[in-house]
Coordinates of C-alpha atoms in Angstrom, one line a residue:
M1 CA -62.2 29.7 -294.8
R2 CA -61.9 27.4 -291.8
A3 CA -63.2 23.9 -292.4
P4 CA -60.8 21.5 -290.6
D5 CA -62.8 18.3 -291.0
A6 CA -63.8 18.9 -294.7
S7 CA -62.3 16.8 -297.5
T8 CA -63.0 19.5 -300.1
V9 CA -64.2 23.1 -300.0
T10 CA -65.4 24.9 -303.1
L11 CA -65.8 28.6 -303.6
C12 CA -69.0 29.4 -305.5
L13 CA -69.1 32.7 -307.4
F14 CA -72.4 34.0 -308.8
G15 CA -72.9 36.3 -311.7
A16 CA -74.8 36.7 -315.0
G17 CA -73.6 33.2 -316.1
G18 CA -74.9 31.5 -313.0
E19 CA -72.7 29.6 -310.5
R20 CA -69.0 29.3 -311.1
R21 CA -67.1 26.8 -308.8
V22 CA -63.5 27.2 -307.8
A23 CA -61.7 24.5 -306.0
M24 CA -60.0 25.6 -302.8
I25 CA -56.6 24.4 -301.4
R26 CA -56.1 23.3 -297.8
H27 CA -53.6 25.1 -295.6
D28 CA -53.9 23.4 -292.2
D29 CA -57.4 24.1 -291.0
Q30 CA -58.0 26.8 -293.6
W31 CA -59.0 26.6 -297.2
R32 CA -57.9 29.3 -299.8
A33 CA -58.4 30.2 -303.4
D34 CA -56.9 33.0 -305.5
V35 CA -59.4 34.5 -307.9
P36 CA -58.0 37.7 -309.4
D37 CA -61.2 38.8 -311.2
V38 CA -63.3 39.0 -308.0
G39 CA -63.9 42.4 -306.5
P40 CA -66.4 44.5 -304.4
G41 CA -70.0 43.8 -305.1
D42 CA -69.4 40.2 -306.4
L43 CA -71.5 37.5 -304.8
Y44 CA -70.1 34.3 -303.3
G45 CA -70.7 31.3 -301.1
Y46 CA -69.1 27.9 -300.3
R47 CA -69.8 24.2 -300.6
A48 CA -68.0 21.6 -298.5
D49 CA -67.7 17.9 -298.5
G50 CA -66.5 15.6 -295.7
P51 CA -67.6 12.8 -293.4
A52 CA -71.3 12.2 -293.6
A53 CA -71.3 11.4 -289.9
L54 CA -70.4 15.0 -289.2
G55 CA -73.2 16.3 -291.5
F56 CA -71.2 17.5 -294.5
D57 CA -73.4 17.9 -297.6
P58 CA -71.9 19.3 -300.8
A59 CA -75.4 20.0 -302.1
K60 CA -75.8 22.8 -299.6
L61 CA -74.7 26.4 -300.4
L62 CA -73.0 27.9 -297.3
V63 CA -72.7 31.4 -296.1
D64 CA -69.3 32.7 -295.0
P65 CA -69.4 33.0 -291.2
Y66 CA -67.3 36.2 -291.7
A67 CA -69.7 37.7 -294.3
L68 CA -70.2 41.4 -293.9
E69 CA -73.1 41.9 -296.3
L70 CA -75.8 39.6 -297.8
D71 CA -77.8 40.0 -301.0
R72 CA -81.1 39.0 -299.4
P73 CA -82.6 37.9 -296.1
F74 CA -82.7 34.3 -294.9
A75 CA -86.0 32.6 -295.4
Y76 CA -86.8 29.2 -294.0
H77 CA -87.6 26.3 -296.4
P78 CA -87.8 22.6 -295.6
R79 CA -85.2 21.9 -298.3
L80 CA -82.6 23.7 -296.2
G81 CA -82.6 20.7 -293.9
Q82 CA -83.0 17.9 -296.4
R83 CA -79.8 16.0 -297.1
G84 CA -78.6 15.9 -300.7
V85 CA -81.0 18.6 -301.9
D86 CA -79.3 21.6 -303.6
T87 CA -80.1 25.0 -301.9
A88 CA -78.3 27.5 -304.1
D89 CA -81.6 29.1 -305.0
L90 CA -82.6 29.5 -301.3
V91 CA -79.5 30.7 -299.5
P92 CA -78.3 34.3 -299.4
R93 CA -75.0 35.0 -301.2
A94 CA -72.4 37.0 -299.4
I95 CA -71.3 40.3 -301.1
V96 CA -67.6 41.1 -301.4
P97 CA -67.4 44.3 -299.4
V98 CA -65.8 47.6 -300.5
P99 CA -62.6 48.0 -298.4
W100 CA -63.0 50.8 -295.8
T101 CA -60.5 52.4 -293.4
D102 CA -61.3 52.5 -289.7
D103 CA -62.0 56.0 -288.4
P104 CA -60.3 56.9 -285.2
L105 CA -62.2 55.2 -282.4
P106 CA -64.2 58.0 -280.7
P107 CA -64.4 58.1 -276.9
R108 CA -67.3 56.3 -275.4
R109 CA -70.2 58.6 -274.4
F110 CA -72.3 56.2 -272.4
Q111 CA -71.3 55.6 -268.8
P112 CA -72.7 53.1 -266.2
G113 CA -75.5 54.8 -264.3
G114 CA -77.0 56.2 -267.5
F115 CA -80.3 55.5 -269.2
I116 CA -80.5 52.7 -271.8
Y117 CA -83.5 52.5 -274.1
E118 CA -84.0 49.0 -275.5
L119 CA -85.8 48.9 -278.9
N120 CA -86.8 46.7 -281.7
V121 CA -85.7 48.5 -284.9
R122 CA -88.7 47.4 -287.0
G123 CA -91.4 47.7 -284.4
F124 CA -90.1 51.1 -283.2
T125 CA -90.8 53.0 -286.4
M126 CA -93.3 51.0 -288.5
R127 CA -96.1 53.3 -287.3
H128 CA -94.2 56.5 -286.7
P129 CA -96.1 59.2 -288.5
D130 CA -93.1 61.4 -289.2
V131 CA -90.8 58.8 -290.6
P132 CA -91.2 58.4 -294.4
A133 CA -93.0 55.2 -295.3
E134 CA -90.1 53.8 -297.3
Q135 CA -87.8 54.3 -294.3
R136 CA -89.9 52.7 -291.6
G137 CA -88.6 49.6 -290.0
T138 CA -85.0 50.3 -290.9
I139 CA -81.9 51.3 -289.0
A140 CA -81.8 54.6 -291.0
A141 CA -85.2 55.5 -289.5
L142 CA -83.5 55.9 -286.1
A143 CA -81.6 58.9 -287.5
H144 CA -84.7 60.7 -288.4
P145 CA -85.0 64.1 -286.6
A146 CA -88.4 63.2 -285.1
V147 CA -87.0 60.0 -283.6
I148 CA -83.9 61.7 -282.2
A149 CA -86.1 64.5 -280.8
H150 CA -88.1 61.9 -278.9
L151 CA -85.0 60.2 -277.6
R152 CA -83.5 63.5 -276.4
R153 CA -86.8 64.6 -274.9
I154 CA -87.0 61.6 -272.6
G155 CA -83.3 61.7 -271.7
V156 CA -81.9 58.6 -273.4
D157 CA -78.2 58.1 -273.1
A158 CA -77.9 55.0 -275.3
V159 CA -80.2 53.0 -277.5
E160 CA -79.8 49.3 -277.2
L161 CA -80.9 47.7 -280.5
M162 CA -82.3 44.2 -280.4
P163 CA -80.5 41.9 -282.9
I164 CA -79.8 43.5 -286.3
V165 CA -77.6 40.8 -287.9
A166 CA -79.1 38.4 -290.5
W167 CA -81.5 35.8 -288.9
I168 CA -83.8 33.1 -290.0
D169 CA -87.3 32.1 -288.8
E170 CA -87.6 29.0 -286.6
R171 CA -89.1 26.2 -288.7
H172 CA -92.3 25.9 -286.7
L173 CA -93.3 29.5 -287.3
G174 CA -94.2 29.3 -291.1
P175 CA -97.0 26.7 -290.7
L176 CA -98.5 28.9 -288.0
G177 CA -98.5 32.0 -290.2
L178 CA -95.9 33.7 -287.9
T179 CA -92.5 35.2 -288.3
N180 CA -89.6 35.9 -285.9
A181 CA -90.0 39.6 -285.0
W182 CA -87.1 39.9 -282.6
G183 CA -84.1 38.4 -284.5
Y184 CA -82.7 36.2 -281.8
N185 CA -82.0 33.4 -284.3
P186 CA -78.9 34.6 -286.2
V187 CA -76.9 32.9 -288.9
A188 CA -74.3 35.5 -290.0
M189 CA -72.8 37.2 -286.9
M190 CA -71.4 40.3 -288.7
A191 CA -73.8 40.8 -291.7
L192 CA -76.7 43.2 -291.1
D193 CA -80.1 41.8 -292.0
P194 CA -81.0 43.4 -295.3
R195 CA -84.6 44.0 -294.1
L196 CA -83.3 46.3 -291.4
A197 CA -80.4 47.8 -293.2
P198 CA -81.0 47.9 -297.0
G199 CA -78.2 50.5 -297.1
G200 CA -75.7 48.0 -295.6
M201 CA -72.9 49.0 -293.3
D202 CA -73.0 52.6 -294.5
E203 CA -76.6 52.9 -293.1
L204 CA -75.5 51.7 -289.7
R205 CA -72.5 54.0 -289.6
A206 CA -74.6 57.0 -290.6
T207 CA -77.2 56.3 -288.0
I208 CA -74.5 55.9 -285.3
A209 CA -73.0 59.2 -286.3
A210 CA -76.4 61.0 -286.2
L211 CA -77.2 59.6 -282.8
R212 CA -73.8 60.4 -281.5
A213 CA -74.1 64.0 -282.7
A214 CA -77.2 64.2 -280.5
G215 CA -75.3 62.8 -277.5
I216 CA -76.8 59.3 -277.7
G217 CA -74.7 56.1 -277.9
M218 CA -75.6 52.8 -279.5
I219 CA -75.4 49.4 -277.8
L220 CA -76.1 46.2 -279.8
D221 CA -77.8 43.1 -278.5
V222 CA -75.7 40.2 -279.8
V223 CA -76.5 36.5 -279.9
F224 CA -73.5 34.3 -279.8
N225 CA -75.0 31.4 -277.8
H226 CA -76.6 29.6 -280.7
S227 CA -77.3 30.0 -284.4
G228 CA -80.4 29.7 -286.6
E229 CA -79.1 26.2 -287.8
S230 CA -81.0 24.8 -284.8
D231 CA -81.0 21.1 -283.9
L232 CA -80.1 18.2 -286.2
A233 CA -83.3 18.6 -288.1
G234 CA -82.6 22.3 -288.7
P235 CA -81.2 24.0 -291.8
T236 CA -77.6 23.7 -293.0
L237 CA -76.6 27.3 -293.8
S238 CA -73.1 28.1 -292.6
L239 CA -71.1 26.7 -289.7
R240 CA -72.9 23.4 -289.7
G241 CA -71.8 22.7 -293.3
L242 CA -68.2 24.1 -292.8
D243 CA -67.2 23.4 -289.3
P244 CA -69.9 21.4 -287.5
L245 CA -67.8 20.9 -284.4
S246 CA -68.3 24.6 -283.6
Y247 CA -71.4 23.4 -281.8
A248 CA -71.1 21.9 -278.4
H249 CA -71.6 18.1 -278.2
A250 CA -72.3 15.9 -275.2
P251 CA -70.1 12.8 -274.7
D252 CA -72.7 10.7 -276.5
G253 CA -72.4 12.9 -279.6
S254 CA -75.7 14.7 -279.2
L255 CA -76.0 18.5 -279.5
I256 CA -75.9 20.4 -276.2
N257 CA -79.0 22.6 -275.8
D258 CA -78.0 25.2 -273.1
A259 CA -79.7 27.9 -275.2
G260 CA -83.1 26.2 -275.6
T261 CA -82.8 26.2 -279.4
G262 CA -81.4 22.8 -280.1
N263 CA -77.8 23.9 -280.5
T264 CA -75.2 25.8 -278.5
L265 CA -72.0 27.2 -279.8
D266 CA -68.9 25.8 -278.1
F267 CA -66.9 28.7 -276.6
G268 CA -64.4 26.2 -275.3
R269 CA -63.0 26.2 -278.8
P270 CA -60.6 29.1 -279.7
H271 CA -62.0 29.6 -283.2
V272 CA -65.5 30.1 -281.8
R273 CA -64.2 32.7 -279.4
A274 CA -62.3 34.3 -282.3
L275 CA -65.4 34.6 -284.4
A276 CA -67.3 36.3 -281.6
L277 CA -64.4 38.7 -280.8
D278 CA -63.9 39.6 -284.5
A279 CA -67.7 40.4 -284.8
L280 CA -67.5 42.6 -281.7
R281 CA -64.4 44.5 -283.0
H282 CA -66.2 44.9 -286.4
F283 CA -69.1 46.7 -284.8
A284 CA -67.0 48.6 -282.3
R285 CA -64.9 50.1 -285.1
M286 CA -68.1 51.3 -286.7
G287 CA -68.8 53.3 -283.5
V288 CA -70.9 50.9 -281.4
E289 CA -70.3 51.8 -277.8
G290 CA -71.3 48.5 -276.1
F291 CA -72.8 45.1 -276.3
R292 CA -75.5 43.2 -274.5
F293 CA -74.9 39.4 -274.6
D294 CA -78.0 37.2 -274.9
L295 CA -77.8 34.1 -272.6
A296 CA -74.3 35.2 -271.7
P297 CA -73.2 32.2 -269.5
V298 CA -72.8 30.3 -272.8
L299 CA -69.8 32.5 -273.6
A300 CA -68.1 31.0 -270.5
R301 CA -69.1 27.4 -270.8
S302 CA -66.8 24.4 -271.7
P303 CA -69.2 22.9 -270.8
A304 CA -69.7 24.3 -267.2
F305 CA -69.8 28.0 -266.6
D306 CA -66.3 29.4 -265.6
P307 CA -66.2 33.0 -264.2
A308 CA -62.5 33.0 -265.4
A309 CA -63.3 31.8 -268.9
P310 CA -60.8 32.9 -271.6
I311 CA -63.2 35.2 -273.5
F312 CA -63.3 37.5 -270.5
A313 CA -59.6 38.0 -270.5
A314 CA -59.5 38.4 -274.2
I315 CA -62.1 41.2 -274.1
A316 CA -60.3 42.9 -271.1
E317 CA -57.0 42.9 -272.9
D318 CA -58.2 44.0 -276.3
P319 CA -57.4 47.6 -277.1
V320 CA -60.7 48.2 -278.8
L321 CA -63.1 46.0 -276.8
S322 CA -61.7 47.0 -273.4
T323 CA -63.1 50.5 -274.0
R324 CA -66.7 49.3 -274.7
I325 CA -69.5 48.6 -272.3
M326 CA -70.2 44.9 -271.8
I327 CA -73.6 43.8 -270.5
A328 CA -74.5 40.2 -269.6
E329 CA -77.9 38.6 -269.6
P330 CA -76.6 36.4 -266.8
W331 CA -78.6 33.2 -267.3
D332 CA -79.2 30.3 -269.8
I333 CA -81.1 27.1 -269.4
G334 CA -78.1 24.8 -269.0
P335 CA -76.9 23.2 -265.7
G336 CA -75.9 26.0 -263.3
G337 CA -77.2 28.5 -265.8
Y338 CA -78.2 31.3 -263.4
Q339 CA -75.1 33.3 -262.9
L340 CA -76.4 36.8 -261.8
G341 CA -73.5 38.5 -260.1
A342 CA -70.8 36.1 -261.4
F343 CA -69.5 38.1 -264.3
P344 CA -66.3 40.1 -264.3
D345 CA -66.0 43.3 -262.3
G346 CA -66.0 45.4 -265.5
W347 CA -69.3 44.0 -266.8
L348 CA -72.8 45.2 -266.2
E349 CA -75.6 42.6 -265.7
W350 CA -79.3 42.5 -266.3
N351 CA -80.8 42.2 -262.8
D352 CA -84.0 40.2 -262.9
R353 CA -84.0 40.1 -259.1
Y354 CA -84.5 43.9 -259.2
R355 CA -87.4 43.5 -261.7
D356 CA -89.2 40.9 -259.7
D357 CA -88.6 42.5 -256.2
V358 CA -89.7 45.9 -257.3
R359 CA -92.8 44.4 -258.8
R360 CA -93.4 42.3 -255.7
F361 CA -93.2 45.3 -253.4
W362 CA -95.8 47.2 -255.4
R363 CA -98.0 44.1 -255.8
G364 CA -98.0 44.0 -252.0
D365 CA -96.1 40.8 -251.1
L366 CA -92.6 42.1 -250.3
G367 CA -91.3 44.4 -247.6
A368 CA -89.7 47.8 -247.8
G369 CA -86.3 46.5 -246.6
A370 CA -86.0 44.2 -249.7
L371 CA -87.0 47.1 -251.9
A372 CA -84.4 49.3 -250.4
T373 CA -81.7 46.7 -251.1
R374 CA -82.7 46.9 -254.8
V375 CA -82.9 50.7 -254.9
A376 CA -79.5 50.9 -253.3
G377 CA -77.8 48.8 -255.9
S378 CA -78.3 45.1 -254.9
S379 CA -75.2 44.7 -252.8
D380 CA -76.4 41.2 -251.9
L381 CA -75.7 40.3 -255.6
F382 CA -72.9 42.6 -256.6
G383 CA -71.0 43.2 -253.3
R384 CA -70.4 46.5 -251.6
A385 CA -68.2 48.0 -254.2
A386 CA -68.4 51.8 -254.7
R387 CA -70.1 51.3 -258.1
T388 CA -72.8 48.7 -258.7
R389 CA -72.9 46.7 -261.9
S390 CA -76.7 46.3 -261.8
V391 CA -78.8 47.1 -264.9
N392 CA -82.2 47.8 -263.3
F393 CA -85.4 47.3 -265.3
V394 CA -89.0 46.7 -264.5
S395 CA -89.9 45.3 -267.9
A396 CA -88.0 44.3 -271.1
H397 CA -88.6 42.9 -274.5
D398 CA -88.9 39.5 -273.0
G399 CA -92.0 39.3 -270.7
F400 CA -94.9 41.7 -270.2
A401 CA -94.9 45.2 -271.4
L402 CA -95.0 47.6 -268.5
A403 CA -98.7 48.5 -269.0
D404 CA -99.5 44.8 -269.0
V405 CA -97.7 44.2 -265.7
V406 CA -100.5 46.0 -263.9
S407 CA -103.3 44.8 -266.2
Y408 CA -102.9 41.0 -266.5
A409 CA -102.4 38.4 -263.8
G410 CA -101.4 35.7 -266.3
R411 CA -100.0 35.3 -269.7
H412 CA -102.2 35.4 -272.8
N413 CA -100.0 33.8 -275.5
H414 CA -102.5 31.8 -277.5
S415 CA -101.7 33.6 -280.7
N416 CA -98.2 32.0 -280.6
G417 CA -99.7 28.7 -281.5
E418 CA -98.4 26.8 -278.5
D419 CA -101.6 26.5 -276.4
N420 CA -100.4 29.3 -274.1
R421 CA -97.6 27.1 -272.8
D422 CA -94.7 29.3 -273.9
G423 CA -93.4 32.3 -272.1
H424 CA -92.6 32.6 -268.4
A425 CA -95.5 31.1 -266.3
E426 CA -94.5 32.9 -263.1
E427 CA -94.5 36.5 -264.2
V428 CA -94.8 38.9 -261.3
S429 CA -97.9 40.9 -262.3
W430 CA -101.4 41.9 -261.2
N431 CA -104.5 43.1 -262.9
N432 CA -106.1 45.5 -260.4
G433 CA -109.3 43.6 -260.4
V434 CA -110.0 43.0 -264.1
E435 CA -108.0 40.9 -266.5
G436 CA -107.1 43.0 -269.5
P437 CA -108.6 46.3 -270.8
S438 CA -111.1 48.1 -268.5
D439 CA -113.2 51.2 -268.8
D440 CA -113.6 51.5 -265.1
P441 CA -112.1 54.8 -264.1
D442 CA -111.0 53.6 -260.7
I443 CA -109.2 50.6 -262.2
R444 CA -107.6 52.8 -264.8
R445 CA -106.5 55.2 -262.1
R446 CA -104.9 52.5 -260.0
R447 CA -103.1 51.0 -263.0
D448 CA -101.7 54.5 -263.9
D449 CA -100.6 55.0 -260.3
D450 CA -98.9 51.6 -260.3
V451 CA -97.0 52.2 -263.6
R452 CA -95.9 55.6 -262.3
A453 CA -94.7 54.1 -259.1
L454 CA -92.7 51.4 -260.9
L455 CA -91.1 54.0 -263.2
A456 CA -90.3 56.4 -260.4
T457 CA -88.7 53.6 -258.4
L458 CA -86.6 52.6 -261.5
F459 CA -85.3 56.1 -262.2
A460 CA -84.5 56.7 -258.5
S461 CA -82.4 53.5 -258.1
R462 CA -78.7 53.2 -258.0
G463 CA -77.3 51.5 -261.1
T464 CA -78.0 51.7 -264.8
V465 CA -81.5 52.3 -265.9
M466 CA -83.0 50.3 -268.8
L467 CA -86.5 51.1 -270.3
T468 CA -88.0 49.2 -273.2
A469 CA -89.2 51.5 -276.1
G470 CA -92.9 52.3 -275.7
D471 CA -93.1 51.7 -272.0
E472 CA -92.8 55.5 -271.5
F473 CA -96.1 55.9 -273.2
G474 CA -98.1 52.8 -272.4
R475 CA -97.3 50.2 -275.0
T476 CA -99.2 46.9 -274.7
Q477 CA -98.8 43.4 -276.1
D478 CA -102.4 42.4 -275.0
G479 CA -101.0 40.2 -272.3
N480 CA -98.6 38.3 -274.5
N481 CA -95.4 37.8 -272.5
N482 CA -93.5 36.0 -275.3
A483 CA -94.2 38.2 -278.3
Y484 CA -91.1 37.1 -280.3
A485 CA -93.3 35.8 -283.2
Q486 CA -95.8 38.7 -283.1
D487 CA -94.6 41.2 -285.7
E488 CA -97.5 43.8 -285.8
L489 CA -98.1 43.4 -282.1
S490 CA -94.6 44.9 -281.6
W491 CA -95.3 48.0 -283.7
L492 CA -95.5 51.0 -281.3
D493 CA -98.7 52.9 -281.4
W494 CA -97.3 56.5 -281.8
A495 CA -100.7 58.0 -282.5
G496 CA -102.3 56.5 -279.4
R497 CA -99.5 57.0 -276.9
D498 CA -100.1 58.3 -273.4
T499 CA -98.4 61.7 -273.6
A500 CA -99.0 62.5 -269.9
L501 CA -97.0 59.4 -269.0
E502 CA -94.4 60.3 -271.5
D503 CA -94.0 63.7 -269.9
F504 CA -93.7 62.0 -266.5
V505 CA -90.8 59.9 -267.8
A506 CA -89.1 62.9 -269.3
R507 CA -89.3 64.7 -265.9
L508 CA -87.9 61.6 -264.1
A509 CA -85.0 61.3 -266.5
A510 CA -84.2 65.0 -266.2
L511 CA -84.4 64.9 -262.4
R512 CA -82.1 61.8 -262.3
R513 CA -79.6 63.4 -264.7
A514 CA -79.5 66.7 -262.8
G515 CA -79.0 65.1 -259.4
P516 CA -76.7 62.6 -257.7
L517 CA -78.6 59.5 -259.0
T518 CA -76.3 58.9 -262.0
D519 CA -73.3 59.1 -259.7
Q520 CA -73.1 55.6 -258.3
L521 CA -71.3 56.8 -255.2
W522 CA -74.4 58.3 -253.7
L523 CA -75.0 55.3 -251.3
A524 CA -72.3 56.5 -248.9
Q525 CA -74.3 59.7 -248.3
A526 CA -77.8 58.2 -248.1
D527 CA -80.0 59.0 -245.1
W528 CA -82.7 56.4 -244.7
R529 CA -85.9 57.2 -242.7
D530 CA -89.3 55.8 -242.1
L531 CA -92.5 57.5 -243.4
S532 CA -92.7 59.3 -240.0
D533 CA -89.2 60.8 -240.6
R534 CA -87.5 58.7 -238.0
P535 CA -84.1 57.1 -238.6
M536 CA -84.5 53.6 -239.8
T537 CA -83.8 50.7 -237.4
P538 CA -84.0 46.9 -238.1
E539 CA -87.4 46.8 -236.4
R540 CA -88.7 49.7 -238.5
W541 CA -87.5 48.1 -241.7
Q542 CA -89.4 44.9 -240.8
A543 CA -92.7 46.8 -240.3
A544 CA -92.3 49.4 -243.1
N545 CA -94.6 49.8 -246.1
G546 CA -92.2 52.4 -247.5
F547 CA -89.3 54.7 -246.7
V548 CA -87.8 58.1 -247.2
L549 CA -84.3 58.4 -248.7
R550 CA -82.5 61.7 -248.6
L551 CA -79.4 62.6 -250.7
P552 CA -77.4 65.8 -250.5
M553 CA -76.7 67.5 -253.8
G554 CA -74.6 70.6 -253.2
A555 CA -76.8 73.3 -251.9
E556 CA -79.9 71.1 -252.4
M557 CA -81.4 67.9 -251.1
L558 CA -83.0 65.2 -253.2
T559 CA -85.7 63.3 -251.3
L560 CA -87.3 60.0 -252.4
R561 CA -90.4 59.0 -250.6
I562 CA -91.9 55.6 -251.4
D563 CA -95.3 54.9 -249.8
R564 CA -97.1 51.7 -250.8
D565 CA -100.2 52.4 -248.8
E566 CA -100.7 55.6 -250.9
R567 CA -99.5 53.9 -254.1
R568 CA -97.2 56.8 -254.6
V569 CA -93.5 57.7 -255.1
T570 CA -92.4 61.3 -254.6
L571 CA -89.1 62.4 -255.9
A572 CA -88.3 66.0 -255.1
R573 CA -85.5 68.6 -254.9
C574 CA -85.4 71.3 -252.2
T575 CA -83.0 74.1 -251.5
L576 CA -81.1 73.9 -248.2
L577 CA -81.1 77.2 -246.3
E578 CA -78.2 78.1 -244.0
S579 CA -79.0 80.2 -241.0
R580 CA -76.2 82.3 -239.3
A581 CA -76.1 83.9 -235.9

C-alpha cells in the first residue's frame, strides 16, 4: 500500500469478531504486512495517520485504491467528511479476490469507422420487458438474448458503458432527494459497483463473452480526472487518507479544480499514472476492447496540457493497451482545456464541433460547405490524413436527448434543484414552434423529419459513429440537458418506443456497413455536386442549402443527397450499368 507521507498505516481485517488491526511496516513509500490467515473472500481496509496539515485522519476507514471488489456500494454521509469521526460502519470493505489466470487476449473486433452505442447500464434495462426483474439494471442484463437481439438488429459494433466502477453521490444530492444516476464520481478505479455487478468480475467477463460471441465489443467510459472525494469538505474514503498529494495542488496549496468537482488527480505524478494504467490493463485483460476517457486533457496535465505527456507513450508502448481503442473527451474546464484534435494520432476523439455544426445546419443557420467539412471527416480539426480520428455524434448522455434537440429551444433542468442554472446554456436546438410535447400533427411531422435528417447525416459521415441508447427510438429527458441526477428519467421506455424510427436506424446502419462508409478512405473517391447535379465550385458551396455526394462501391454507386429546403436526406445505392458497342 502506497502512503509516502503517512507516519503509520494499519491493515484492518473484518470478520465475525469485528475489526482486527494489523500494524504495517514501511518499505520506502510502500507499507506491507504479512497475514498468513487471510484469503479470498476476506474483507479489509486501511487506516493511516500522518501530518494533519495533509489531511491524515486515523479515524477514517480507507478503501484500497487497487481494490477489485467491494462488499457494498458507497453511500454519502456527512460523517465521512468530519475529522476525527470513525467511519468503519459507513465505508465499503474491499474483498480479497480469488486469483484468476488471464485468458489469451482476443483480437479486437471493433475498428475505427464502426458504430458505437453509448449506454447507461441501469437505465438501459430497468424497464426492459424481456429482462427478468431481478436482473434489470445490471451488467448481466446486457447479455440477455433480447438485449443482444436489439443490438444486432440496429447494427451495433461496440457498446460503450457509462462508468461501472464504484462511485459515490455528490454531497448536495441527498438533501434534494436525488442520486447520481451516471456514475461519473468514482472512488475505486478497478472495483465494479455492486449495484451494477452483484456477480462481481465474473459477471462482467460473462457479459463481455456473450456480446463478443454476437460480434459486439465492449468499450468502458473511465473517469480518471477526479475522484468522489471532492473538495476539502468532501469525504475521506481512499486516496485522500492514504496519499493526499495524488491530487493536484496550486502553488498556494489549494486544490486544482480542472474537472469541476473540487479536485483533480495529478497525472504529473508517476504513481497516479501507474494507477490509471493498471486499471486499464485490468479491464483489458477481461476482454474490454477500448476506453473512453472522461475530461481527457487532465491525463496530460502537469499542470498545463502537454500533447506529448508521458501517459500517451506509456499506453502506446504497452503490449496490452496498445491493442485497445482509446477515445478522448478532449476538453476539461481548466486553462487551455479545449484540446479537440490535439491527442495522439492513434486516439479517437469526441467531436463536439461535428455535433454542433450538423445541428446548426439543420436548424438553418449554417451553410452546406461547413456541413460537408463535418461529413467528410473534419479535416480542419484532424488534418488530411487518410483516416479521420473523429467520433461523430449528434447527441450524447451529456446534453439533450436527440428527440429533445428538435423539441426544446432551451434547457428545463428545474428538477435538478439548481434553479435551472446547471447544464449547457447554449445547446444548439430548436422546438419547431412549440416548446416541449405537442399534439399538432404538422409539428410532430417536422420533428420526425428533423430527427431522421440528423440520424441519416450521422450514419453517412466519415469517421466513427456514436449513438446514445434510446435515441434510435425517440427517448426523451423532458428537456433536461443535465440528467446526471435523474435516475428514473434515464430509464428507457421500451414499451413506448418509436419502432418506425428504430427500423430507420437499422436500415441506416445496414446501408453504412454494406457500403464504403465504414472504410475511412472513401474521401479520395468522393464526387461532390450541387442539388442540380452540377460539380461543386466555391461559389456554389457558398450559396448551397445542400449537396449531393456520390461514392463508387464496386459495381454500384452510393448517393447521399442532403436538402435542407425539403428537410430531407436521401441515402441510396444504385447499380452501374456498362454499355458496350
